[in-house]
mmCIF file of C-alpha atoms in Angstrom:
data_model
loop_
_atom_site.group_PDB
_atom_site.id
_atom_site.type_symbol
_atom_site.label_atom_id
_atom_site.label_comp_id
_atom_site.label_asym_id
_atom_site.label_seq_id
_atom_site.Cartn_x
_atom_site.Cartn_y
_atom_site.Cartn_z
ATOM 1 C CA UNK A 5 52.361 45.988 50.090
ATOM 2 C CA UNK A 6 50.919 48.830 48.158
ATOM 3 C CA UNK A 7 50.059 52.354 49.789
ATOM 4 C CA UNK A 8 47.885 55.257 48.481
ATOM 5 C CA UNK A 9 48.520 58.310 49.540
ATOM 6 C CA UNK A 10 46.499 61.980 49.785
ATOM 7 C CA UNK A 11 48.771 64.432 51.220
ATOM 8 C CA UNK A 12 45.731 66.516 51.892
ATOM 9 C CA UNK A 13 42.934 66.400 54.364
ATOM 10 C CA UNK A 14 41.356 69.629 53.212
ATOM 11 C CA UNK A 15 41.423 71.270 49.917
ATOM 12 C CA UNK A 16 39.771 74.756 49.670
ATOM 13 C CA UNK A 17 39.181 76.312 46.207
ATOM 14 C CA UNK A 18 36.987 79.158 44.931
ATOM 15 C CA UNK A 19 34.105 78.134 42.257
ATOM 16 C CA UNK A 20 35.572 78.765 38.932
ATOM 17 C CA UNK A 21 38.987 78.180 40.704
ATOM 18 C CA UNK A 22 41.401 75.001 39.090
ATOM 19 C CA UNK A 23 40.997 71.332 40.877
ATOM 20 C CA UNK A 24 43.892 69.431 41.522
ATOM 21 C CA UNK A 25 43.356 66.614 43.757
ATOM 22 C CA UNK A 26 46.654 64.476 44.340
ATOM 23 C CA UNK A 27 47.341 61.270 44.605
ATOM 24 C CA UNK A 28 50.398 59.262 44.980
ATOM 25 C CA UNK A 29 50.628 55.680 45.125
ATOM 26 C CA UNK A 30 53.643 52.904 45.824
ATOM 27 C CA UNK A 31 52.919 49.318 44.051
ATOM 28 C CA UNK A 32 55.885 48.069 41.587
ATOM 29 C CA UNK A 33 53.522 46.547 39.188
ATOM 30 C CA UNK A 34 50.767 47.943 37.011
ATOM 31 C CA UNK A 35 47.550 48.630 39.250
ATOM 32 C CA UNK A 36 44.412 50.033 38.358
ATOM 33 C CA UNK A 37 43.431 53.133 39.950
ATOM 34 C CA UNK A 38 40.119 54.689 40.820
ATOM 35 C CA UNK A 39 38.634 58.037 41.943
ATOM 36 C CA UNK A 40 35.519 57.648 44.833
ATOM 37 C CA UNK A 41 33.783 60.100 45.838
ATOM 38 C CA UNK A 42 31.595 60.817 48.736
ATOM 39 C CA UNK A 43 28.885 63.517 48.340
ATOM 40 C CA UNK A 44 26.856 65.347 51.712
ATOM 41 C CA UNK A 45 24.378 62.469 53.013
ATOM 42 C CA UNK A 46 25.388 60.103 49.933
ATOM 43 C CA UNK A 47 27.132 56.908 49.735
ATOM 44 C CA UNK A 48 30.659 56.404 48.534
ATOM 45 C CA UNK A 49 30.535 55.922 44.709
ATOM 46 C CA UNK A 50 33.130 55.735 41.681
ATOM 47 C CA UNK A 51 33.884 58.873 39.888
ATOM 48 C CA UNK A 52 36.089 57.716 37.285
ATOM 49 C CA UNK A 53 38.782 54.761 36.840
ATOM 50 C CA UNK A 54 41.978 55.166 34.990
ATOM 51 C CA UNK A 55 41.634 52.500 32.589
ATOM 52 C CA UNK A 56 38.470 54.003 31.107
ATOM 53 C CA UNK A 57 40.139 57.623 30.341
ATOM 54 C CA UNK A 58 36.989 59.447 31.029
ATOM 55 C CA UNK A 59 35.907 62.571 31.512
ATOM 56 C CA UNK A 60 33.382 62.840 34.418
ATOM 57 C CA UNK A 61 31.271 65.502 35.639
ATOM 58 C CA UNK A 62 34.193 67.854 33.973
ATOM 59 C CA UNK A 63 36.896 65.007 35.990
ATOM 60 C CA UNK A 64 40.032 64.117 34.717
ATOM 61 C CA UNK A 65 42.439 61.629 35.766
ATOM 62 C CA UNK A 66 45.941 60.694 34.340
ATOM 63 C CA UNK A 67 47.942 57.343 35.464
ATOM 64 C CA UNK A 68 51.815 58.656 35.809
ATOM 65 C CA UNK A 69 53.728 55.524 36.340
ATOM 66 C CA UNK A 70 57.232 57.105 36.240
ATOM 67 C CA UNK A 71 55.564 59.597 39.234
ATOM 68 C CA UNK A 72 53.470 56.854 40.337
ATOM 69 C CA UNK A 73 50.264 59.935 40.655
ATOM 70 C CA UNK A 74 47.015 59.348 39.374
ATOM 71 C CA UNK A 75 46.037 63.473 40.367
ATOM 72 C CA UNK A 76 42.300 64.061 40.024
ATOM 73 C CA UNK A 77 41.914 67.534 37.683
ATOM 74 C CA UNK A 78 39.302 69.795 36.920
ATOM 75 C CA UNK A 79 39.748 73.063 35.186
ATOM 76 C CA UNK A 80 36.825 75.021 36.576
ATOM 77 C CA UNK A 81 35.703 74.563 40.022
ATOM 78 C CA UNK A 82 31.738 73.942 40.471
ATOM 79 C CA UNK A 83 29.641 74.421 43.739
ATOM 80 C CA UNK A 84 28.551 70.750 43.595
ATOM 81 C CA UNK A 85 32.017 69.338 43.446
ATOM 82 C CA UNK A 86 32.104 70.142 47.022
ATOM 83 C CA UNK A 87 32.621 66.226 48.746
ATOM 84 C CA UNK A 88 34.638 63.902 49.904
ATOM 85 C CA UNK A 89 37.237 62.202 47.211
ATOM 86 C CA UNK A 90 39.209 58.958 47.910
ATOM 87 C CA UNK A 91 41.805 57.702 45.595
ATOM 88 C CA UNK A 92 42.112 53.921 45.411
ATOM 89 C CA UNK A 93 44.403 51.510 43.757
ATOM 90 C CA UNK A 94 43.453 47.843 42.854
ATOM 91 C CA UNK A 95 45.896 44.415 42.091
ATOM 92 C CA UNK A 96 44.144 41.931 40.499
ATOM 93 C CA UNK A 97 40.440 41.684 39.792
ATOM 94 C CA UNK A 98 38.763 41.137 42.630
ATOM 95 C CA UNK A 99 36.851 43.587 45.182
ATOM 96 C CA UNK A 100 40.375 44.513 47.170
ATOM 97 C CA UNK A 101 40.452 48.047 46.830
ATOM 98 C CA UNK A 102 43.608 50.043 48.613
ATOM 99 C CA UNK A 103 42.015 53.510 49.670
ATOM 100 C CA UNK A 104 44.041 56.619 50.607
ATOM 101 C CA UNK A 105 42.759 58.511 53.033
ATOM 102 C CA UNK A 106 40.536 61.157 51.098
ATOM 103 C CA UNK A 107 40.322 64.448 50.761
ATOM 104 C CA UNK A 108 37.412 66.952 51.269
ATOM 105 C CA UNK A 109 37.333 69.515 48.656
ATOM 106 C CA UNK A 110 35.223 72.363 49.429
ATOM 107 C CA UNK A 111 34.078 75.231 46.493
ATOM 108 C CA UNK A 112 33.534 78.678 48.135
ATOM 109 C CA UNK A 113 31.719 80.899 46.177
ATOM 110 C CA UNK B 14 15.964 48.835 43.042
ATOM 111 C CA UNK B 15 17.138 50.322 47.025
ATOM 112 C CA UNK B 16 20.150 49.624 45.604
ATOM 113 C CA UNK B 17 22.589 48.366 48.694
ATOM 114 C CA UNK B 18 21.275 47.952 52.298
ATOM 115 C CA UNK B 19 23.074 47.123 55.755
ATOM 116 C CA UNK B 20 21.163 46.322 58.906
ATOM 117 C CA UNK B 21 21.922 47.895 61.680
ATOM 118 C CA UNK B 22 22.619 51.075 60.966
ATOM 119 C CA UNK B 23 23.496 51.664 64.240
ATOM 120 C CA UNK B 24 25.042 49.703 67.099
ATOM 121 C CA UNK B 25 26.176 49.735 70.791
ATOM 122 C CA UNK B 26 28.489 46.413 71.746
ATOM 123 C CA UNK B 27 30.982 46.043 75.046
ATOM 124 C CA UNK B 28 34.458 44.449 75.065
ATOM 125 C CA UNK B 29 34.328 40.824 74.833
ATOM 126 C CA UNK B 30 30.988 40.728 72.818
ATOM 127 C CA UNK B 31 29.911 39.466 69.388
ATOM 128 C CA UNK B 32 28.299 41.295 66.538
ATOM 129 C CA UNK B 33 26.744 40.236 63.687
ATOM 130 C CA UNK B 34 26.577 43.211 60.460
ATOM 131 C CA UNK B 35 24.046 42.207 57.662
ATOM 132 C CA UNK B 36 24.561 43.272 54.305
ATOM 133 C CA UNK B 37 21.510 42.710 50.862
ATOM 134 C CA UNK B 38 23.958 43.617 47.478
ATOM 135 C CA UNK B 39 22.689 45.961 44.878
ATOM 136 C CA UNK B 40 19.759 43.919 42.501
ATOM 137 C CA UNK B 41 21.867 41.814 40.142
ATOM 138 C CA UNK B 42 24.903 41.741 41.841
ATOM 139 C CA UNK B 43 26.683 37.922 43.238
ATOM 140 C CA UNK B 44 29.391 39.475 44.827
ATOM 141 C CA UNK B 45 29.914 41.090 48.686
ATOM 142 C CA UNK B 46 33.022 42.515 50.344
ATOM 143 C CA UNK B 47 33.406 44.100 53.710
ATOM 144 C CA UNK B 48 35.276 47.275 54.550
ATOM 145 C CA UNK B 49 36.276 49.172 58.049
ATOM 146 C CA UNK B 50 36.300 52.370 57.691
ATOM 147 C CA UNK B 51 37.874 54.381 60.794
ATOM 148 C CA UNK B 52 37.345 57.576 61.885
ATOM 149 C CA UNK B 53 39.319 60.352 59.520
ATOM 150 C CA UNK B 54 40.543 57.343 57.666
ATOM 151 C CA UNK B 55 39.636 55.564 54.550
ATOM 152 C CA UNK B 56 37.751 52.182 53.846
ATOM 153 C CA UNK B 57 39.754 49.303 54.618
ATOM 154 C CA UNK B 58 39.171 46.396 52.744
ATOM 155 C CA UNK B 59 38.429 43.297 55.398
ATOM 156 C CA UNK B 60 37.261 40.303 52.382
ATOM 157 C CA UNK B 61 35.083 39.376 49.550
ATOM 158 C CA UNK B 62 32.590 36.766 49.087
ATOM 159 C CA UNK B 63 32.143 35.198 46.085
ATOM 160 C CA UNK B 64 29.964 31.995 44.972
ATOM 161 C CA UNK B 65 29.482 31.587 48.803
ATOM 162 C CA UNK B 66 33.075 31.220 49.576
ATOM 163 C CA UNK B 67 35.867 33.949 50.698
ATOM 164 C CA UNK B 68 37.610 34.674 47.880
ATOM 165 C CA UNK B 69 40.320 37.399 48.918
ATOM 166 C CA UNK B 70 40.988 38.996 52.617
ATOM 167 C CA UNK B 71 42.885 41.674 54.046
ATOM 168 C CA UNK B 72 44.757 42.093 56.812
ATOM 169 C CA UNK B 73 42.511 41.070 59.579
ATOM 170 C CA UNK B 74 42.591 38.584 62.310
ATOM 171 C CA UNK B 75 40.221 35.706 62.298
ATOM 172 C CA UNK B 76 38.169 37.509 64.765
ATOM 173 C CA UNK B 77 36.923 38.636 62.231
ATOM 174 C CA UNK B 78 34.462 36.524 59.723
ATOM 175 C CA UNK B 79 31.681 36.041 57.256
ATOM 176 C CA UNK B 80 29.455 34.339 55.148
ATOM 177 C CA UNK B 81 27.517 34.819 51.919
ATOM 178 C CA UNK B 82 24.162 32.689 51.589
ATOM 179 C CA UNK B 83 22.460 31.511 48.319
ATOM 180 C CA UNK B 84 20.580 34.621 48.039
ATOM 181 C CA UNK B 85 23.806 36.162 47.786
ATOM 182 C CA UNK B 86 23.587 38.603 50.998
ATOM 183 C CA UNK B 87 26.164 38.593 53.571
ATOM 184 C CA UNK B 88 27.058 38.843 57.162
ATOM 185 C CA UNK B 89 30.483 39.915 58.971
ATOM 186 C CA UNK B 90 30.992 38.495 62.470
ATOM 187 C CA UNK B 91 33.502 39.960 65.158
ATOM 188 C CA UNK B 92 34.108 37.883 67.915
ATOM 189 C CA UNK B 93 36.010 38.942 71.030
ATOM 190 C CA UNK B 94 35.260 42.925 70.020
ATOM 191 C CA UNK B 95 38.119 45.236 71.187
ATOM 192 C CA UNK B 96 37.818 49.141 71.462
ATOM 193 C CA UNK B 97 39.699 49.211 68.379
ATOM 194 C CA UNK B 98 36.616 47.757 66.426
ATOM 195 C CA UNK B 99 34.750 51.226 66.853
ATOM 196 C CA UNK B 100 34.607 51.986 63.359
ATOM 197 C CA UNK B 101 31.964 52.230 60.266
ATOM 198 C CA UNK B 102 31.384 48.809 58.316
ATOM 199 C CA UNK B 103 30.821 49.267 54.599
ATOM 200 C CA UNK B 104 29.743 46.818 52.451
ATOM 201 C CA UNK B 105 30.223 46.738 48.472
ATOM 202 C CA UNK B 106 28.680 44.774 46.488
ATOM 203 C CA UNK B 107 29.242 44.321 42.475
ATOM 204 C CA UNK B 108 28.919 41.469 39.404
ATOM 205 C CA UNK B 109 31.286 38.814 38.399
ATOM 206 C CA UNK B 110 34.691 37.958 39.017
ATOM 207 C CA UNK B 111 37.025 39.847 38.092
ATOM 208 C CA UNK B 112 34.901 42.985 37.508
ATOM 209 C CA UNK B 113 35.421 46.710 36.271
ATOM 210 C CA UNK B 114 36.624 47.712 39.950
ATOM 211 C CA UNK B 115 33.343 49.744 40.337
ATOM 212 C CA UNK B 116 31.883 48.880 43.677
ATOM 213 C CA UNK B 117 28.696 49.858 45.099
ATOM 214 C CA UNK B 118 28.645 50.079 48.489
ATOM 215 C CA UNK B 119 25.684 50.908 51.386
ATOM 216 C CA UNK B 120 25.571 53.367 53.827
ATOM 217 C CA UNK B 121 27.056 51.218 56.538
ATOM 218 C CA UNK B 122 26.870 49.951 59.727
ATOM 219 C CA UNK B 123 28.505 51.874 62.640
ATOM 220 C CA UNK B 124 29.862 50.312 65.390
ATOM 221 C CA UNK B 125 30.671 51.610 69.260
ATOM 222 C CA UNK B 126 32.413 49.587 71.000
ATOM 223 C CA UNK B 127 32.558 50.499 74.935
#
């Protein structure tokens, strides 16, 4: 069965500060993997899917299959990045999504 | 477009009792799946409704059921509701099968089971 994994709950960076959001993940095949995130009072919503290779809101994501990671990157740290972010993995093409747990990244100033 | 909605927002049950969780996709959109989200945990994927039918399911015991009607909205059922079942419902709705993966899901319905 496949697993996602976020090793942490809590991430605490300054603004300006480097993201790294990590995310490990334990399926033999090839999935697809996603980024969700959860801003204050908002619903759950995609950030940014691996097979796209976008850049979102300054996001990056890289699929490592010989680390089996998909870590969420940003290079400077912004107020509003502050949230909830849950990586998920996907067999197939239907609406099964495998979420880890999430992690809430908060920007100090 | 209100996008996704879920009725109740809010609910109360006992042990032993049913609930029914209503879900109205995103304008557009012909597919529904149900989540559980836990406390401190993420969404876990309960099944998908597609073309009226339930298409893919996770691991969840039959307790547990739905149904998609013409319009294309949904409802979960929980029979026989255990303490365990305290938990925040999510639905997701999106287009077509198989799709880009991006899901749009409402603001849920939570669930207290006493």
């Amino acid at each position: 069965a496949q697993r996602v994994t976020q090793p942490e709950k809590l991430l605490s960076v300054f603004k300006g500060a480097p993201v790294e959001l990590k995310c490990n993940y334990s399926y033999s095949g090839s999935p697809e993997l996603f980024w969700y995130v959860q801003y204050s009072r908002q619903r759950l919503q995609l950030l940014l899917r691996h097979i796209s290779r976008e850049s979102i809101k300054g996001f990056t994501a890289d699929l490592n299959k010989g680390e089996t990671s998909f870590h969420l990157k940003k290079p400077f740290a912004q107020e509003e990045d502050s949230a909830m972010y849950y990586c998920a993995l996907r067999v197939g093409g239907g609406n099964k999504l495998t979420f880890g747990t999430g992690t809430q990244l908060k920007v100090e100033l | 477009d209100a996008g996704v909605t879920q009725s109740p927002t809010h609910l109360i049950k006992t042990r032993g009792q049913q609930v029914t969780l209503r879900c109205s996709p995103k304008s557009g959109h012909d597919t529904v799946s149900w989540y559980q989200q836990a406390l401190g945990q993420g969404p876990q994927f309960i099944f998908q409704y597609y073309e009226e039918e339930e298409r893919q399911r996770g691991n969840f015991p039959d307790r547990f059921s739905g149904h998609q009607f013409p319009n294309y909205s949904s409802e979960l059922n929980v029979n026989a509701l255990l303490l365990g079942d305290s938990a925040l419902y999510l639905c997701a709705s999106s287009f077509g099968q198989p799709n880009t993966g991006e899901l749009f899901f409402g603001e849920g319905s939570r669930l207290t089971v006493l």
